[in-house]
Short mmCIF file of C-alpha atoms in Angstrom, two decimals:
data_model
loop_
_atom_site.label_atom_id
_atom_site.label_comp_id
_atom_site.label_asym_id
_atom_site.label_seq_id
_atom_site.Cartn_x
_atom_site.Cartn_y
_atom_site.Cartn_z
CA MET V 57 23.59 -42.93 19.85
CA ASN V 58 22.85 -40.19 17.31
CA ARG V 59 24.05 -36.57 17.24
CA ILE V 60 20.96 -35.20 19.01
CA GLU V 61 21.37 -37.65 21.88
CA ARG V 62 25.08 -36.82 22.17
CA ASN V 63 24.38 -33.09 22.24
CA ILE V 64 21.73 -33.52 24.93
CA ILE V 65 24.21 -35.41 27.12
CA LYS V 66 26.95 -32.83 26.50
CA LEU V 67 24.58 -30.02 27.44
CA SER V 68 23.72 -31.72 30.72
CA GLU V 69 27.41 -32.10 31.58
CA THR V 70 29.04 -28.85 30.46
CA GLN V 71 29.70 -25.96 32.81
CA ASP V 72 31.08 -23.71 30.08
CA ALA V 73 28.53 -21.06 29.00
CA GLY V 74 29.97 -20.69 25.50
CA ALA V 75 29.95 -24.44 24.86
CA ALA V 76 26.42 -24.64 26.27
CA CYS V 77 25.21 -21.93 23.86
CA ASP V 78 26.72 -23.80 20.91
CA LEU V 79 24.96 -27.00 21.96
CA ILE V 80 21.67 -25.14 22.47
CA ASN V 81 21.99 -23.70 18.96
CA ALA V 82 22.60 -27.16 17.51
CA LEU V 83 19.62 -28.67 19.32
CA GLY V 84 17.33 -25.81 18.36
CA LYS V 85 18.42 -26.11 14.74
CA SER V 86 17.43 -29.78 14.71
CA VAL V 87 13.87 -28.83 15.57
CA LYS V 88 13.75 -25.81 13.26
CA ASN V 89 15.02 -27.83 10.28
CA HIS V 90 12.62 -30.71 11.07
CA THR V 91 15.47 -33.21 11.37
CA ALA V 92 14.35 -34.20 14.86
CA SER V 93 11.53 -36.68 15.37
CA GLU V 94 8.62 -35.81 17.65
CA GLU V 95 10.19 -37.89 20.42
CA GLU V 96 13.50 -36.09 19.90
CA ARG V 97 11.80 -32.70 19.89
CA ARG V 98 10.35 -33.37 23.31
CA ALA V 99 13.71 -34.66 24.57
CA ILE V 100 15.36 -31.49 23.30
CA ILE V 101 12.80 -29.29 25.05
CA GLU V 102 13.32 -31.22 28.29
CA ALA V 103 17.10 -30.73 28.02
CA LEU V 104 16.62 -27.01 27.42
CA VAL V 105 14.23 -26.75 30.37
CA GLN V 106 16.70 -28.52 32.65
CA HIS V 107 19.53 -26.23 31.60
CA ALA V 108 17.49 -23.06 32.05
CA ASP V 109 16.21 -24.23 35.44
CA HIS V 110 19.63 -25.13 36.82
CA HIS V 111 21.81 -22.39 35.34
CA SER V 112 21.82 -18.63 35.20
CA GLY V 113 23.15 -15.96 32.91
CA LEU V 114 23.55 -16.06 29.15
CA SER V 115 23.26 -19.81 28.56
CA ALA V 116 20.14 -20.09 30.73
CA SER V 117 18.45 -17.23 28.85
CA HIS V 118 19.54 -18.80 25.57
CA ALA V 119 18.04 -22.14 26.62
CA ALA V 120 14.73 -20.46 27.49
CA ALA V 121 14.66 -18.71 24.11
CA ALA V 122 15.40 -21.98 22.31
CA ALA V 123 12.69 -23.77 24.29
CA LEU V 124 10.23 -21.07 23.22
CA ASP V 125 11.08 -21.76 19.56
CA CYS V 126 10.76 -25.53 20.00
CA VAL V 127 7.46 -25.47 21.89
CA GLN V 128 4.28 -25.41 19.83
CA GLU V 129 1.25 -23.20 20.43
CA LYS V 130 -0.87 -24.33 23.40
CA GLU V 131 1.49 -27.07 24.59
CA THR V 132 0.23 -26.51 28.10
CA GLU V 133 2.65 -28.94 29.77
CA TYR V 134 5.43 -26.37 29.41
CA ALA V 135 3.52 -23.46 30.96
CA ASP V 136 4.96 -24.06 34.44
CA PHE V 137 8.50 -23.85 33.08
CA PHE V 138 7.88 -20.48 31.46
CA ARG V 139 6.21 -19.21 34.61
CA ARG V 140 9.33 -20.20 36.54
CA CYS V 141 11.33 -18.16 34.04
CA ILE V 142 9.13 -15.13 34.69
CA GLU V 143 9.61 -15.53 38.45
CA SER V 144 13.36 -16.21 38.20
CA GLY V 145 14.36 -12.58 38.63
CA GLU V 146 16.68 -12.81 35.60
CA ASP V 147 15.88 -10.33 32.84
CA GLY V 148 16.66 -12.66 29.93
CA LYS V 149 14.71 -15.61 31.28
CA GLN V 150 11.81 -13.34 32.25
CA PHE V 151 11.58 -11.96 28.71
CA TRP V 152 11.31 -15.41 27.11
CA GLY V 153 9.15 -16.62 29.96
CA ILE V 154 6.49 -14.00 29.21
CA LEU V 155 6.34 -15.03 25.56
CA GLY V 156 6.40 -18.73 26.41
CA TYR V 157 3.70 -18.52 29.06
CA ALA V 158 1.35 -16.78 26.62
CA LYS V 159 2.25 -19.24 23.85
CA THR V 160 1.52 -22.31 25.92
CA ILE V 161 -1.79 -21.38 27.56
CA ALA V 162 -2.99 -18.44 25.41
CA GLU V 163 -5.97 -16.62 26.98
CA ASN V 164 -5.51 -18.53 30.25
CA ALA V 165 -2.33 -16.52 30.74
CA PHE V 166 -4.22 -13.22 30.87
CA PRO V 167 -4.96 -13.09 34.65
CA TYR V 168 -1.37 -13.81 35.67
CA LEU V 169 0.17 -11.46 33.09
CA VAL V 170 -2.17 -8.62 34.07
CA GLU V 171 -1.32 -9.17 37.74
CA TYR V 172 2.38 -8.99 36.81
CA LEU V 173 1.74 -5.82 34.81
CA PHE V 174 0.26 -4.03 37.81
CA SER V 175 2.97 -5.23 40.22
CA SER V 176 5.52 -2.73 41.46
CA GLY V 177 9.22 -2.89 40.69
CA LYS V 178 8.85 -4.65 37.33
CA SER V 179 10.88 -3.84 34.25
CA LEU V 180 9.18 -1.37 31.89
CA GLU V 181 10.41 -3.37 28.90
CA HIS V 182 8.78 -6.51 30.30
CA LYS V 183 5.56 -4.63 30.96
CA ALA V 184 5.57 -3.41 27.36
CA LEU V 185 6.10 -6.97 26.16
CA ILE V 186 3.14 -8.14 28.26
CA VAL V 187 0.91 -5.43 26.79
CA LYS V 188 1.91 -6.47 23.27
CA GLU V 189 1.16 -10.12 24.04
CA LEU V 190 -2.18 -9.30 25.68
CA SER V 191 -3.09 -7.13 22.70
CA ARG V 192 -2.12 -9.66 20.06
CA ARG V 193 -3.77 -12.63 21.70
CA SER V 194 -6.94 -10.87 22.83
CA GLN V 195 -7.32 -8.68 19.72
CA ASN V 196 -7.66 -5.62 21.94
CA PRO V 197 -5.29 -2.98 20.50
CA PHE V 198 -3.80 -1.76 23.79
CA ASP V 199 -0.47 -1.29 21.98
CA LEU V 200 -1.75 0.82 19.08
CA ASP V 201 0.39 3.90 18.35
CA THR V 202 3.15 2.81 20.72
CA PRO V 203 6.88 2.41 19.88
CA TYR V 204 7.76 -0.68 17.87
CA GLU V 205 10.55 -1.69 20.26
CA CYS V 206 9.50 -2.51 23.83
CA ARG V 207 12.67 -0.89 25.18
CA ASN V 208 11.52 2.46 23.79
CA TRP V 209 8.21 2.53 25.68
CA THR V 210 7.47 4.93 28.51
CA GLU V 211 5.00 4.52 31.35
CA ALA V 212 2.62 6.79 29.42
CA ASP V 213 2.47 4.18 26.62
CA ILE V 214 0.90 1.59 28.94
CA ARG V 215 -2.87 2.00 28.98
CA TYR V 216 -3.42 0.86 32.54
CA ASN V 217 -7.00 2.11 32.78
CA ALA V 218 -8.10 0.34 29.61
CA ILE V 219 -6.45 -2.91 30.71
CA ARG V 220 -7.94 -2.65 34.20
CA GLU V 221 -11.41 -2.17 32.71
CA TRP V 222 -10.81 -5.13 30.38
CA LYS V 223 -9.88 -7.27 33.38
CA GLU V 224 -13.03 -6.24 35.25
CA ARG V 225 -15.12 -7.30 32.24
CA GLY V 226 -13.57 -10.78 32.35
CA PHE V 227 -10.91 -10.44 29.60
CA PRO V 228 -13.24 -10.46 26.56
CA LEU V 229 -11.82 -10.77 23.07
CA GLY V 230 -11.72 -7.53 21.11
CA GLU V 231 -12.57 -6.62 17.55
CA GLY V 232 -8.96 -6.48 16.35
CA TYR V 233 -6.87 -3.76 14.80
CA PRO V 234 -7.87 -1.29 12.10
CA LEU V 235 -6.40 -2.53 8.83
CA PRO V 236 -4.60 -0.26 6.36
CA VAL V 237 -6.91 1.06 3.64
CA CYS V 238 -6.13 -0.51 0.27
CA HIS V 239 -7.23 0.63 -3.18
CA ALA V 240 -9.78 -1.57 -4.95
CA CYS V 241 -7.47 -1.95 -7.96
CA LEU V 242 -5.22 -4.31 -6.01
CA GLN V 243 -7.98 -6.91 -6.15
CA GLU V 244 -9.57 -5.91 -9.46
CA PRO V 245 -6.84 -4.33 -11.62
CA LYS V 246 -7.86 -2.87 -14.96
CA THR V 247 -4.89 -0.99 -16.39
CA ASN V 248 -1.42 -2.42 -17.05
CA GLU V 249 -0.09 -0.33 -14.18
CA GLU V 250 -2.75 -1.64 -11.80
CA LYS V 251 -1.91 -5.22 -12.81
CA LEU V 252 1.68 -4.51 -11.83
CA TYR V 253 0.56 -3.15 -8.45
CA ALA V 254 -1.57 -6.26 -7.94
CA ARG V 255 1.43 -8.52 -8.61
CA LEU V 256 3.44 -6.62 -6.02
CA GLU V 257 0.55 -6.95 -3.58
CA LYS V 258 0.56 -10.74 -3.98
CA LYS V 259 4.26 -10.83 -3.14
CA LEU V 260 3.73 -8.71 -0.05
CA LEU V 261 0.72 -10.75 1.05
CA LYS V 262 2.95 -13.82 1.39
CA LYS V 263 5.28 -11.85 3.64
CA ARG V 264 2.38 -10.55 5.74
CA GLU V 265 1.08 -14.07 6.25
CA LYS V 266 4.44 -15.13 7.67
CA ASP V 267 4.98 -12.17 9.97
CA GLN V 268 2.64 -9.34 10.89
CA ASP V 269 2.37 -7.06 13.92
CA PHE V 270 -0.92 -5.26 13.38
CA SER V 271 0.03 -2.50 15.80
CA HIS V 272 2.83 -1.68 13.32
CA PRO V 273 1.64 -3.04 9.96
CA LYS V 274 4.26 -3.69 7.32
CA ASN V 275 4.40 -5.05 3.79
CA TRP V 276 1.24 -3.33 2.61
CA LEU V 277 0.36 -1.26 -0.44
CA ILE V 278 -2.12 1.35 0.71
CA LYS V 279 -4.35 4.04 -0.68
CA ALA V 280 -2.69 7.42 -0.17
CA ALA V 281 -4.24 9.77 2.38
CA PRO V 282 -5.76 12.87 0.69
CA GLU V 283 -3.73 15.22 2.90
CA ASP V 284 -0.48 13.53 1.84
CA LEU V 285 -1.38 13.91 -1.83
CA LEU V 286 -2.23 17.58 -1.31
CA SER V 287 1.14 18.23 0.31
CA ILE V 288 2.95 16.42 -2.50
CA ARG V 289 1.08 18.26 -5.27
CA ALA V 290 1.78 21.57 -3.58
CA ARG V 291 5.48 20.81 -3.72
CA TRP V 292 6.00 19.09 -7.08
CA ASN V 293 4.42 18.43 -10.46
CA LEU V 294 5.16 14.72 -10.59
CA PRO V 295 4.97 12.39 -13.62
CA LYS V 296 1.52 10.89 -14.10
CA ASP V 297 2.66 7.26 -13.80
CA TYR V 298 4.34 7.96 -10.47
CA CYS V 299 1.30 9.90 -9.17
CA ASP V 300 -0.89 6.95 -10.05
CA PHE V 301 1.37 4.63 -8.06
CA LEU V 302 1.40 6.90 -5.01
CA GLU V 303 -2.36 7.28 -5.06
CA LYS V 304 -3.22 3.59 -5.43
CA ALA V 305 -0.28 1.56 -4.13
CA SER V 306 1.84 3.52 -1.66
CA PRO V 307 4.22 1.12 0.12
CA LEU V 308 3.81 0.96 3.89
CA HIS V 309 7.00 -0.39 5.47
CA ALA V 310 7.38 -2.82 2.57
CA ASP V 311 10.37 -5.18 2.37
CA PHE V 312 11.51 -4.91 -1.23
CA LYS V 313 14.68 -6.11 -2.90
CA ILE V 314 16.16 -5.45 -6.34
CA LYS V 315 18.51 -7.98 -7.86
CA GLY V 316 22.00 -6.59 -7.75
CA TYR V 317 21.09 -3.93 -5.18
CA GLY V 318 19.70 -5.81 -2.19
CA ALA V 319 17.17 -4.27 0.20
CA VAL V 320 15.49 -1.10 -1.08
CA GLU V 321 13.16 1.26 0.78
CA VAL V 322 10.49 2.51 -1.62
CA TYR V 323 8.64 5.59 -0.40
CA GLY V 324 4.88 5.82 -0.18
CA ALA V 325 2.93 9.07 -0.23
CA GLN V 326 3.23 9.28 3.57
CA ASP V 327 7.05 9.15 3.37
CA LEU V 328 7.92 10.98 0.15
CA ILE V 329 8.52 14.48 1.52
CA ARG V 330 10.48 13.17 4.51
CA GLY V 331 12.46 11.00 2.08
CA GLN V 332 14.10 14.08 0.57
CA ASP V 333 15.90 14.86 3.83
CA GLY V 334 19.63 14.72 3.37
CA TYR V 335 19.37 14.88 -0.42
CA SER V 336 17.58 18.03 -1.55
CA TYR V 337 16.73 19.33 1.92
CA ASN V 338 18.66 19.79 5.16
CA PRO V 339 16.25 19.15 8.07
CA CYS V 340 18.70 20.66 10.58
CA THR V 341 19.02 24.05 8.87
CA GLN V 342 15.55 23.69 7.31
CA LYS V 343 16.96 24.88 4.01
CA PRO V 344 17.35 23.37 0.52
CA ILE V 345 20.73 21.83 -0.34
CA GLU V 346 22.18 23.94 -3.13
CA ASP V 347 24.16 21.31 -5.06
CA TRP V 348 21.13 19.06 -5.58
CA ASN V 349 19.43 18.93 -8.99
CA LYS V 350 16.07 20.58 -8.26
CA ASN V 351 14.33 18.35 -10.83
CA TYR V 352 15.37 15.16 -9.04
CA VAL V 353 12.92 13.62 -6.55
CA VAL V 354 14.11 10.68 -4.46
CA ILE V 355 11.58 7.85 -4.69
CA ALA V 356 13.57 5.13 -2.92
CA ASN V 357 16.95 4.43 -1.37
CA ARG V 358 19.35 1.55 -0.90
CA PHE V 359 21.11 2.16 2.43
CA GLY V 360 21.20 5.86 1.63
CA ASP V 361 21.96 5.50 -2.09
CA PRO V 362 19.09 7.32 -3.85
CA PHE V 363 16.86 6.28 -6.73
CA CYS V 364 15.40 9.38 -8.38
CA LEU V 365 12.94 10.58 -10.99
CA ASP V 366 13.56 13.66 -13.13
CA ILE V 367 10.26 15.51 -12.77
CA SER V 368 11.08 17.71 -15.75
CA ARG V 369 10.40 14.62 -17.89
CA GLU V 370 6.91 13.19 -18.25
CA ASN V 371 8.15 9.61 -18.61
CA SER V 372 11.29 9.78 -16.55
CA PRO V 373 13.83 6.98 -16.31
CA VAL V 374 14.95 6.05 -12.80
CA TYR V 375 18.41 7.28 -11.87
CA PHE V 376 20.74 5.95 -9.18
CA ALA V 377 23.81 7.31 -7.38
CA PHE V 378 26.11 6.31 -4.54
CA HIS V 379 26.07 8.61 -1.54
CA GLY V 380 29.18 9.81 0.28
CA GLU V 381 31.22 10.28 -2.90
CA GLY V 382 31.55 14.05 -2.55
CA VAL V 383 29.72 14.69 -5.83
CA TRP V 384 26.45 13.17 -7.00
CA GLU V 385 27.09 11.10 -10.12
CA PHE V 386 23.77 9.68 -11.32
CA THR V 387 23.41 6.90 -13.85
CA GLU V 388 20.25 5.77 -15.62
CA GLU V 389 19.38 2.38 -14.12
CA PHE V 390 15.83 1.75 -15.35
CA ASP V 391 14.25 2.96 -18.58
CA SER V 392 11.02 3.91 -16.81
CA PHE V 393 9.30 3.94 -13.44
CA CYS V 394 7.33 0.91 -14.60
CA ASP V 395 10.58 -1.01 -15.19
CA PHE V 396 11.72 -0.01 -11.70
CA LEU V 397 8.53 -1.49 -10.21
CA LYS V 398 8.96 -4.69 -12.24
CA SER V 399 12.39 -5.15 -10.67
CA LEU V 400 11.02 -5.19 -7.11
CA SER V 401 10.74 -8.52 -5.34
#
């Protein structure tokens, strides 16, 4: 008897929720790390289904979530289990049940999920989750311009009329989401700077391929909106190399890291003015902060620690300081903005 078989037996016997969660984690990890055979994967799913069906509370919800991870797209034999989760009356199991039901039968889940959506007394968070699943799988952007987190939705965010009309038309597939507008130089770079932007774009493309919610696109380099550039130029006379970057390759919710610093938020044209809040500008009093160097513009931050350009210099180095120290003490970290971009990964 191997470890997977022993863990399955232990899960079937334990009545302790904490121990059950540990066993569920171990079984799920076996599938995620591809150490389980196909036969073992199915045995693991069956054990998770049995636990979720015959228990309640945290461990049952955890088992449903693990089953969702172990089940592959359109494995229709598990659809009934996820529907039981939806109808269980338990918030946790219902949440994973909605995702699992859509995962296992795809567009065939639409009628049931829409019926659930229009039922009374249902959780608003679950309704939001249904709308996101219907949108993603049907390519009808019912969730466009809604909060990223389902728990932050309001009833006004649910487009009941549009979904009702879609149902009446027989649930047709849509045309998808509008994609962010990218500058042509990302595909056909000519200058050295554009070649650097294109290399960053290739890194971000790999991240987009792994994970992308088109209602809230992330990990893109986009062409700056003209109105954002006008607002920026009215406020500052920025170095030419930085202006070129903002115009052609503004980061949109991009996940960047710098070795030695960790995660870094790099501002695009749409975020640059807002990014000065708390540094040079107090948004509460709506007044400039007096002890800030007026030539310093924050272009990125690491958990609140700012990276800045000195706009009094045409080819400014990039400076860095720790926040919360009482006094800003900047050090030169990169010889140029170009070197700063090269450090991003």
